[in-house]
Amino acid sequence: MADRIREKMNQLRLEADESAQKVEELQAKVKALEQENLAKEQEITSLSHKNGLLEAENEKMDTTIKDLKKTADEGLQHGTHNETLQRRLQLLEEEAEEADKTLRETNEKLRQTDVKAGHFERKVQALENERDQWESKYEEIVKKHQALQKEFDDLQQEIGNI
């Protein structure tokens, strides 16, 4: 019986040693798991921080995209406005060319009219000179006629006195 008790004790010692060894293994596993858990928590904290930074960056990029879209829309509106102004400028240039053409034609007609007016002024001057000459001749003829008439009257009176 004592052998049995010894055997039992040895068996219990062996079991205790195995249990102690298992406890040590489990404690090492727990320690390793705790370290792994701590590492995972640190990784989670790091990733959470990175996630927050990325979300902030994402919001910043969204804002930038909205601003760029707004700028692009404004650019498109400016482009449309520019096209409208270009068309208006083209129309004004065409109107200016037409007005310039009309002005040139009017100036040419004015020049021709001035030339004709000069020609007619010379004709009028020549006709006035001719008229003055005819008036002069008429006055001379009237004087000669009056002188001849007087001579005739005088002659008639002399003849009548004879």
PDB file of C-alpha atoms in Angstrom:
ATOM      1  CA  MET A   1       0.000   0.000   0.000  1.00  0.00           C
ATOM      2  CA  ALA A   2       2.785   2.256   0.702  1.00  0.00           C
ATOM      3  CA  ASP A   3       4.025   1.401  -2.721  1.00  0.00           C
ATOM      4  CA  ARG A   4       0.730   2.300  -4.091  1.00  0.00           C
ATOM      5  CA  ILE A   5       0.695   5.525  -2.197  1.00  0.00           C
ATOM      6  CA  ARG A   6       4.200   6.195  -3.434  1.00  0.00           C
ATOM      7  CA  GLU A   7       3.198   5.311  -6.866  1.00  0.00           C
ATOM      8  CA  LYS A   8       0.203   7.526  -6.488  1.00  0.00           C
ATOM      9  CA  MET A   9       2.400  10.319  -5.130  1.00  0.00           C
ATOM     10  CA  ASN A  10       4.831   9.924  -7.952  1.00  0.00           C
ATOM     11  CA  GLN A  11       1.981   9.907 -10.331  1.00  0.00           C
ATOM     12  CA  LEU A  12       0.560  13.039  -8.630  1.00  0.00           C
ATOM     13  CA  ARG A  13       4.027  14.641  -8.729  1.00  0.00           C
ATOM     14  CA  LEU A  14       4.314  13.818 -12.380  1.00  0.00           C
ATOM     15  CA  GLU A  15       0.856  15.227 -12.950  1.00  0.00           C
ATOM     16  CA  ALA A  16       1.791  18.301 -10.854  1.00  0.00           C
ATOM     17  CA  ASP A  17       5.010  18.699 -12.832  1.00  0.00           C
ATOM     18  CA  GLU A  18       3.108  18.277 -16.069  1.00  0.00           C
ATOM     19  CA  SER A  19       0.458  20.703 -14.803  1.00  0.00           C
ATOM     20  CA  ALA A  20       3.184  23.158 -13.709  1.00  0.00           C
ATOM     21  CA  GLN A  21       4.826  22.744 -17.092  1.00  0.00           C
ATOM     22  CA  LYS A  22       1.447  23.231 -18.770  1.00  0.00           C
ATOM     23  CA  VAL A  23       0.790  26.262 -16.552  1.00  0.00           C
ATOM     24  CA  GLU A  24       4.180  27.680 -17.564  1.00  0.00           C
ATOM     25  CA  GLU A  25       3.430  26.954 -21.223  1.00  0.00           C
ATOM     26  CA  LEU A  26      -0.016  28.507 -20.875  1.00  0.00           C
ATOM     27  CA  GLN A  27       1.427  31.494 -19.010  1.00  0.00           C
ATOM     28  CA  ALA A  28       4.007  31.884 -21.785  1.00  0.00           C
ATOM     29  CA  LYS A  29       1.176  31.610 -24.318  1.00  0.00           C
ATOM     30  CA  VAL A  30      -0.884  34.146 -22.332  1.00  0.00           C
ATOM     31  CA  LYS A  31       2.135  36.432 -22.145  1.00  0.00           C
ATOM     32  CA  ALA A  32       2.752  35.995 -25.865  1.00  0.00           C
ATOM     33  CA  LEU A  33      -0.950  36.599 -26.574  1.00  0.00           C
ATOM     34  CA  GLU A  34      -0.942  39.659 -24.303  1.00  0.00           C
ATOM     35  CA  GLN A  35       2.099  41.004 -26.140  1.00  0.00           C
ATOM     36  CA  GLU A  36       0.462  40.159 -29.423  1.00  0.00           C
ATOM     37  CA  ASN A  37      -2.736  41.858 -28.187  1.00  0.00           C
ATOM     38  CA  LEU A  38      -0.733  44.910 -27.091  1.00  0.00           C
ATOM     39  CA  ALA A  39       0.986  44.986 -30.480  1.00  0.00           C
ATOM     40  CA  LYS A  40      -2.424  44.671 -32.187  1.00  0.00           C
ATOM     41  CA  GLU A  41      -3.847  47.481 -30.014  1.00  0.00           C
ATOM     42  CA  GLN A  42      -0.870  49.671 -30.915  1.00  0.00           C
ATOM     43  CA  GLU A  43      -1.369  48.768 -34.559  1.00  0.00           C
ATOM     44  CA  ILE A  44      -5.094  49.560 -34.202  1.00  0.00           C
ATOM     45  CA  THR A  45      -4.234  52.916 -32.586  1.00  0.00           C
ATOM     46  CA  SER A  46      -1.704  53.638 -35.348  1.00  0.00           C
ATOM     47  CA  LEU A  47      -4.173  52.602 -38.052  1.00  0.00           C
ATOM     48  CA  SER A  48      -6.963  54.635 -36.392  1.00  0.00           C
ATOM     49  CA  HIS A  49      -4.666  57.668 -36.407  1.00  0.00           C
ATOM     50  CA  LYS A  50      -3.736  56.988 -40.043  1.00  0.00           C
ATOM     51  CA  ASN A  51      -7.430  56.527 -40.855  1.00  0.00           C
ATOM     52  CA  GLY A  52      -8.232  59.891 -39.247  1.00  0.00           C
ATOM     53  CA  LEU A  53      -5.438  61.559 -41.244  1.00  0.00           C
ATOM     54  CA  LEU A  54      -6.646  59.889 -44.441  1.00  0.00           C
ATOM     55  CA  GLU A  55     -10.243  60.952 -43.765  1.00  0.00           C
ATOM     56  CA  ALA A  56      -9.064  64.537 -43.210  1.00  0.00           C
ATOM     57  CA  GLU A  57      -7.033  64.313 -46.432  1.00  0.00           C
ATOM     58  CA  ASN A  58     -10.070  62.834 -48.207  1.00  0.00           C
ATOM     59  CA  GLU A  59     -12.271  65.738 -47.022  1.00  0.00           C
ATOM     60  CA  LYS A  60      -9.577  68.170 -48.129  1.00  0.00           C
ATOM     61  CA  MET A  61      -9.447  66.485 -51.550  1.00  0.00           C
ATOM     62  CA  ASP A  62     -13.262  66.531 -51.775  1.00  0.00           C
ATOM     63  CA  THR A  63     -13.189  70.266 -51.065  1.00  0.00           C
ATOM     64  CA  THR A  64     -10.438  70.715 -53.633  1.00  0.00           C
ATOM     65  CA  ILE A  65     -12.450  68.703 -56.189  1.00  0.00           C
ATOM     66  CA  LYS A  66     -15.543  70.823 -55.506  1.00  0.00           C
ATOM     67  CA  ASP A  67     -13.469  74.001 -55.872  1.00  0.00           C
ATOM     68  CA  LEU A  68     -11.919  72.715 -59.102  1.00  0.00           C
ATOM     69  CA  LYS A  69     -15.342  71.758 -60.470  1.00  0.00           C
ATOM     70  CA  LYS A  70     -16.634  75.218 -59.543  1.00  0.00           C
ATOM     71  CA  THR A  71     -13.604  76.808 -61.187  1.00  0.00           C
ATOM     72  CA  ALA A  72     -14.096  74.622 -64.268  1.00  0.00           C
ATOM     73  CA  ASP A  73     -17.776  75.639 -64.429  1.00  0.00           C
ATOM     74  CA  GLU A  74     -16.789  79.294 -64.066  1.00  0.00           C
ATOM     75  CA  GLY A  75     -14.164  78.772 -66.753  1.00  0.00           C
ATOM     76  CA  LEU A  76     -16.819  77.258 -68.997  1.00  0.00           C
ATOM     77  CA  GLN A  77     -19.099  80.222 -68.294  1.00  0.00           C
ATOM     78  CA  HIS A  78     -16.217  82.594 -68.998  1.00  0.00           C
ATOM     79  CA  GLY A  79     -15.517  80.626 -72.179  1.00  0.00           C
ATOM     80  CA  THR A  80     -19.148  81.022 -73.239  1.00  0.00           C
ATOM     81  CA  HIS A  81     -19.041  84.708 -72.318  1.00  0.00           C
ATOM     82  CA  ASN A  82     -15.779  85.012 -74.229  1.00  0.00           C
ATOM     83  CA  GLU A  83     -17.352  83.411 -77.293  1.00  0.00           C
ATOM     84  CA  THR A  84     -20.270  85.841 -77.044  1.00  0.00           C
ATOM     85  CA  LEU A  85     -17.866  88.760 -76.788  1.00  0.00           C
ATOM     86  CA  GLN A  86     -15.848  87.401 -79.723  1.00  0.00           C
ATOM     87  CA  ARG A  87     -19.009  87.207 -81.857  1.00  0.00           C
ATOM     88  CA  ARG A  88     -20.010  90.714 -80.771  1.00  0.00           C
ATOM     89  CA  LEU A  89     -16.494  91.969 -81.581  1.00  0.00           C
ATOM     90  CA  GLN A  90     -16.654  90.320 -84.992  1.00  0.00           C
ATOM     91  CA  LEU A  91     -20.034  91.949 -85.683  1.00  0.00           C
ATOM     92  CA  LEU A  92     -18.702  95.325 -84.558  1.00  0.00           C
ATOM     93  CA  GLU A  93     -15.629  94.893 -86.764  1.00  0.00           C
ATOM     94  CA  GLU A  94     -17.881  94.031 -89.719  1.00  0.00           C
ATOM     95  CA  GLU A  95     -20.047  97.083 -88.970  1.00  0.00           C
ATOM     96  CA  ALA A  96     -16.902  99.222 -88.695  1.00  0.00           C
ATOM     97  CA  GLU A  97     -15.666  97.905 -92.055  1.00  0.00           C
ATOM     98  CA  GLU A  98     -19.057  98.636 -93.611  1.00  0.00           C
ATOM     99  CA  ALA A  99     -19.072 102.121 -92.065  1.00  0.00           C
ATOM    100  CA  ASP A 100     -15.509 102.665 -93.310  1.00  0.00           C
ATOM    101  CA  LYS A 101     -16.539 101.554 -96.804  1.00  0.00           C
ATOM    102  CA  THR A 102     -19.545 103.890 -96.695  1.00  0.00           C
ATOM    103  CA  LEU A 103     -17.311 106.706 -95.448  1.00  0.00           C
ATOM    104  CA  ARG A 104     -14.841 106.126 -98.300  1.00  0.00           C
ATOM    105  CA  GLU A 105     -17.700 106.129-100.818  1.00  0.00           C
ATOM    106  CA  THR A 106     -19.149 109.292 -99.275  1.00  0.00           C
ATOM    107  CA  ASN A 107     -15.729 110.968 -99.297  1.00  0.00           C
ATOM    108  CA  GLU A 108     -15.271 110.009-102.951  1.00  0.00           C
ATOM    109  CA  LYS A 109     -18.713 111.432-103.791  1.00  0.00           C
ATOM    110  CA  LEU A 110     -17.855 114.571-101.793  1.00  0.00           C
ATOM    111  CA  ARG A 111     -14.568 114.897-103.677  1.00  0.00           C
ATOM    112  CA  GLN A 112     -16.393 114.491-107.005  1.00  0.00           C
ATOM    113  CA  THR A 113     -18.986 117.035-105.875  1.00  0.00           C
ATOM    114  CA  ASP A 114     -16.186 119.433-104.890  1.00  0.00           C
ATOM    115  CA  VAL A 115     -14.581 118.941-108.312  1.00  0.00           C
ATOM    116  CA  LYS A 116     -17.932 119.577-110.027  1.00  0.00           C
ATOM    117  CA  ALA A 117     -18.599 122.569-107.776  1.00  0.00           C
ATOM    118  CA  GLY A 118     -15.182 123.996-108.688  1.00  0.00           C
ATOM    119  CA  HIS A 119     -15.925 123.401-112.356  1.00  0.00           C
ATOM    120  CA  PHE A 120     -19.319 125.079-112.065  1.00  0.00           C
ATOM    121  CA  GLU A 121     -17.836 127.974-110.062  1.00  0.00           C
ATOM    122  CA  ARG A 122     -15.336 128.547-112.872  1.00  0.00           C
ATOM    123  CA  LYS A 123     -18.178 128.362-115.396  1.00  0.00           C
ATOM    124  CA  VAL A 124     -20.229 130.828-113.358  1.00  0.00           C
ATOM    125  CA  GLN A 125     -17.188 133.125-113.089  1.00  0.00           C
ATOM    126  CA  ALA A 126     -16.636 132.865-116.844  1.00  0.00           C
ATOM    127  CA  LEU A 127     -20.332 133.539-117.535  1.00  0.00           C
ATOM    128  CA  GLU A 128     -20.324 136.506-115.127  1.00  0.00           C
ATOM    129  CA  ASN A 129     -17.247 137.886-116.896  1.00  0.00           C
ATOM    130  CA  GLU A 130     -18.959 137.363-120.252  1.00  0.00           C
ATOM    131  CA  ARG A 131     -22.122 139.031-118.912  1.00  0.00           C
ATOM    132  CA  ASP A 132     -20.066 141.965-117.611  1.00  0.00           C
ATOM    133  CA  GLN A 133     -18.464 142.284-121.054  1.00  0.00           C
ATOM    134  CA  TRP A 134     -21.875 142.206-122.730  1.00  0.00           C
ATOM    135  CA  GLU A 135     -23.209 144.783-120.271  1.00  0.00           C
ATOM    136  CA  SER A 136     -20.177 146.920-120.977  1.00  0.00           C
ATOM    137  CA  LYS A 137     -20.733 146.575-124.727  1.00  0.00           C
ATOM    138  CA  TYR A 138     -24.451 147.304-124.222  1.00  0.00           C
ATOM    139  CA  GLU A 139     -23.651 150.452-122.239  1.00  0.00           C
ATOM    140  CA  GLU A 140     -21.195 151.540-124.955  1.00  0.00           C
ATOM    141  CA  ILE A 141     -23.782 150.844-127.651  1.00  0.00           C
ATOM    142  CA  VAL A 142     -26.445 152.715-125.637  1.00  0.00           C
ATOM    143  CA  LYS A 143     -24.030 155.669-125.294  1.00  0.00           C
ATOM    144  CA  LYS A 144     -23.211 155.491-129.004  1.00  0.00           C
ATOM    145  CA  HIS A 145     -26.918 155.209-129.773  1.00  0.00           C
ATOM    146  CA  GLN A 146     -27.675 158.199-127.570  1.00  0.00           C
ATOM    147  CA  ALA A 147     -24.823 160.133-129.153  1.00  0.00           C
ATOM    148  CA  LEU A 148     -26.024 159.148-132.626  1.00  0.00           C
ATOM    149  CA  GLN A 149     -29.590 159.955-131.672  1.00  0.00           C
ATOM    150  CA  LYS A 150     -28.473 163.354-130.443  1.00  0.00           C
ATOM    151  CA  GLU A 151     -26.482 163.875-133.622  1.00  0.00           C
ATOM    152  CA  PHE A 152     -29.472 162.781-135.640  1.00  0.00           C
ATOM    153  CA  ASP A 153     -31.755 165.087-133.679  1.00  0.00           C
ATOM    154  CA  ASP A 154     -29.251 167.914-134.054  1.00  0.00           C
ATOM    155  CA  LEU A 155     -28.941 167.153-137.758  1.00  0.00           C
ATOM    156  CA  GLN A 156     -32.693 167.106-138.174  1.00  0.00           C
ATOM    157  CA  GLN A 157     -32.963 170.389-136.410  1.00  0.00           C
ATOM    158  CA  GLU A 158     -30.305 171.923-138.615  1.00  0.00           C
ATOM    159  CA  ILE A 159     -32.037 170.556-141.676  1.00  0.00           C
ATOM    160  CA  GLY A 160     -35.313 171.889-140.356  1.00  0.00           C
ATOM    161  CA  ASN A 161     -33.619 175.280-139.806  1.00  0.00           C
ATOM    162  CA  ILE A 162     -32.262 175.361-143.271  1.00  0.00           C
TER     163      ILE A 162
END
